[in-house]
XYZ file of C-alpha atoms in Angstrom:
223
model
C 0.000 0.000 0.000
C 1.492 3.339 -1.048
C 1.575 6.428 1.150
C 3.279 9.803 0.676
C 5.878 11.554 2.725
C 4.204 13.909 5.172
C 6.998 16.213 6.314
C 10.570 17.323 5.724
C 12.303 18.826 8.739
C 13.776 22.279 8.280
C 16.560 21.881 10.818
C 18.621 18.806 11.443
C 20.101 17.497 14.659
C 21.337 14.000 13.886
C 21.538 11.480 16.693
C 24.718 9.495 16.124
C 25.263 5.973 17.446
C 27.431 7.263 20.268
C 24.607 9.493 21.414
C 26.267 12.747 20.355
C 24.096 15.353 18.675
C 25.780 16.717 15.550
C 24.210 19.792 14.022
C 24.465 19.626 10.236
C 23.249 21.973 7.512
C 20.064 20.984 5.749
C 20.223 19.068 2.487
C 17.343 19.166 0.014
C 15.335 16.258 -1.381
C 14.562 16.605 -5.096
C 12.902 13.263 -5.858
C 11.148 11.142 -3.268
C 9.396 7.872 -4.190
C 6.111 7.053 -2.510
C 6.678 4.673 0.373
C 5.068 1.261 -0.105
C 4.025 -0.041 3.299
C 3.292 -3.799 3.360
C -0.440 -4.270 3.859
C 0.072 -7.123 6.331
C 2.281 -4.873 8.480
C -0.492 -2.320 8.896
C -2.587 -4.740 10.959
C -1.116 -3.344 14.207
C -3.588 -0.462 13.798
C -1.510 1.745 16.095
C -0.337 4.174 13.431
C 2.438 6.643 14.078
C 5.413 7.957 12.153
C 8.599 6.470 10.735
C 11.515 8.902 10.932
C 14.461 8.265 8.611
C 17.681 10.228 9.140
C 19.762 10.656 5.991
C 23.275 12.049 5.642
C 23.919 13.690 2.270
C 27.510 14.351 1.238
C 28.748 17.343 -0.761
C 28.092 15.466 -4.022
C 24.486 14.680 -3.132
C 25.107 11.028 -2.276
C 22.798 9.862 0.539
C 23.411 7.456 3.396
C 20.628 6.303 5.698
C 22.008 6.366 9.236
C 18.953 5.867 11.406
C 15.262 4.964 11.405
C 12.758 5.032 14.262
C 9.060 4.253 14.670
C 6.228 3.585 14.209
C 4.272 2.732 17.353
C 4.694 -0.909 18.345
C 2.369 -2.753 20.743
C 3.644 -2.759 24.306
C 2.855 -6.458 24.453
C 5.579 -7.027 21.829
C 7.922 -4.117 21.149
C 9.947 -6.318 18.786
C 6.886 -6.877 16.620
C 8.142 -7.762 13.133
C 5.424 -5.648 11.545
C 7.000 -2.492 12.958
C 10.334 -3.592 11.488
C 8.697 -4.086 8.087
C 7.274 -0.570 8.167
C 10.704 0.900 8.988
C 12.274 -1.129 6.182
C 9.699 0.197 3.710
C 10.458 3.799 4.688
C 14.221 3.190 4.480
C 13.768 1.698 1.001
C 11.938 4.818 -0.166
C 14.638 7.057 1.339
C 17.409 5.126 -0.441
C 15.674 5.583 -3.787
C 15.422 9.311 -3.281
C 17.616 11.980 -4.874
C 19.069 14.891 -2.950
C 20.863 18.160 -3.418
C 23.710 18.808 -0.985
C 23.518 21.477 1.657
C 25.109 24.813 0.738
C 27.360 27.062 2.803
C 28.994 30.212 1.464
C 27.861 29.210 -2.012
C 29.603 25.830 -1.864
C 28.145 22.304 -1.468
C 28.931 20.716 1.902
C 28.042 17.583 3.813
C 24.610 17.836 5.404
C 21.593 15.863 6.399
C 17.827 15.672 6.392
C 15.148 14.005 8.502
C 12.324 12.420 6.526
C 9.013 11.645 8.205
C 6.581 9.087 6.814
C 3.044 8.802 8.157
C 1.917 5.262 8.976
C -1.861 5.170 8.560
C -4.225 3.895 11.205
C -7.962 3.273 10.921
C -10.115 6.401 11.075
C -10.985 7.292 14.659
C -14.774 7.605 14.962
C -16.427 10.270 17.050
C -18.974 9.495 19.711
C -22.634 10.202 19.113
C -22.224 13.593 20.791
C -19.268 14.603 18.655
C -16.630 13.868 21.295
C -13.359 12.725 19.683
C -12.064 9.247 20.523
C -8.415 10.350 20.307
C -6.796 13.550 21.558
C -3.258 14.934 21.477
C -1.634 15.188 24.884
C 1.832 16.634 24.183
C 4.588 15.889 26.709
C 2.743 14.084 29.465
C 5.327 13.186 32.138
C 3.711 15.393 34.774
C 0.315 13.739 34.369
C 1.475 10.196 35.056
C 0.156 8.321 38.098
C 3.151 5.999 37.792
C 6.246 6.691 35.690
C 8.940 4.031 36.215
C 12.453 5.242 35.467
C 14.360 3.333 32.779
C 17.523 1.500 33.735
C 20.855 2.931 32.607
C 22.505 0.254 30.399
C 26.055 -0.678 31.395
C 27.281 -0.193 27.829
C 25.844 3.326 27.767
C 27.564 4.131 31.070
C 30.901 2.860 29.814
C 30.615 5.007 26.709
C 29.359 8.019 28.716
C 26.236 8.089 26.554
C 23.734 10.646 27.767
C 20.950 12.871 26.547
C 17.178 13.000 26.235
C 15.025 10.232 24.790
C 11.543 11.082 23.529
C 8.998 8.263 23.367
C 5.707 8.530 21.491
C 2.921 6.632 23.232
C -0.750 5.788 22.790
C -2.787 5.680 26.006
C -6.081 3.807 26.138
C -9.317 4.901 27.796
C -8.275 3.271 31.097
C -4.917 5.082 31.278
C -2.758 2.162 30.143
C -0.072 2.538 27.462
C -1.051 0.506 24.386
C 1.931 1.226 22.166
C 5.224 3.071 22.166
C 8.164 3.961 19.970
C 11.318 6.049 20.134
C 10.921 9.483 18.593
C 14.486 10.648 19.173
C 17.488 10.021 21.387
C 20.772 8.094 21.625
C 20.428 4.557 20.269
C 21.877 2.880 23.377
C 19.145 4.426 25.528
C 16.131 3.793 23.323
C 15.149 0.235 24.207
C 15.133 0.756 27.976
C 13.195 4.009 27.564
C 10.523 2.389 25.402
C 10.139 -0.484 27.849
C 9.794 1.962 30.753
C 7.207 4.034 28.876
C 5.044 0.950 28.378
C 4.875 0.525 32.169
C 3.637 4.067 32.798
C 0.113 4.541 34.161
C -2.215 7.510 33.740
C -5.605 8.559 35.009
C -8.265 8.112 32.324
C -8.812 11.157 30.127
C -12.431 12.139 29.588
C -14.172 14.744 27.481
C -17.740 15.605 28.491
C -17.686 12.468 30.602
C -16.571 10.213 27.742
C -13.235 8.333 28.037
C -10.820 8.954 25.147
C -7.481 7.655 23.896
C -4.500 9.991 24.119
C -1.521 10.331 21.771
C 1.346 11.797 23.772
C 5.091 11.935 24.446
C 7.180 10.857 27.444
C 10.716 12.177 27.841
C 13.579 10.613 29.799
C 16.792 12.461 30.651
C 19.999 10.475 31.123
C 22.974 12.114 32.802
C 26.453 10.533 32.768
């Protein structure tokens, strides 16, 4: 099933494997194939976004360095369907053509963050027009329980630190249905996603009707 790119970021902060943020000038995409998401992989019905980070050298040659998302069920964060959706987005990114970033009138190495929307079934409204899904933004302060992620030994040894952002989907009872890394050092992502799945929230209601909430949890790791 084919779906278009939904957004190109205008500023790039690339998360490298060591967890260091490298600010690079923005490259430009000139040709972007439509991403072909496998139909069988869309059965998770959680939706979300696949983010593909691409380095583009001074000659316009791209290299995919990272991919995150979409939401995976908390019952199985290694769900192979989520992997298939990432692979489809990476494939589209690799087939794309780019123009290098420019500085002082000269082409230089740069980067770009591509975002691909993963569709989910339409969210119906209640009989009284109350939405079934609302956006909650960063929601740390509203958690009834927010377990802290462990600090992996490998990350400690490499002095990896920084902030990890996790996109989550909260059900009508306040439980986290699905989660995925939105950004952050790679060594800290898995533990953060697992911790986010264990978070608990009070149910969100609108006019007395319980609703699902799409939100973000952030975790800060200090060396």
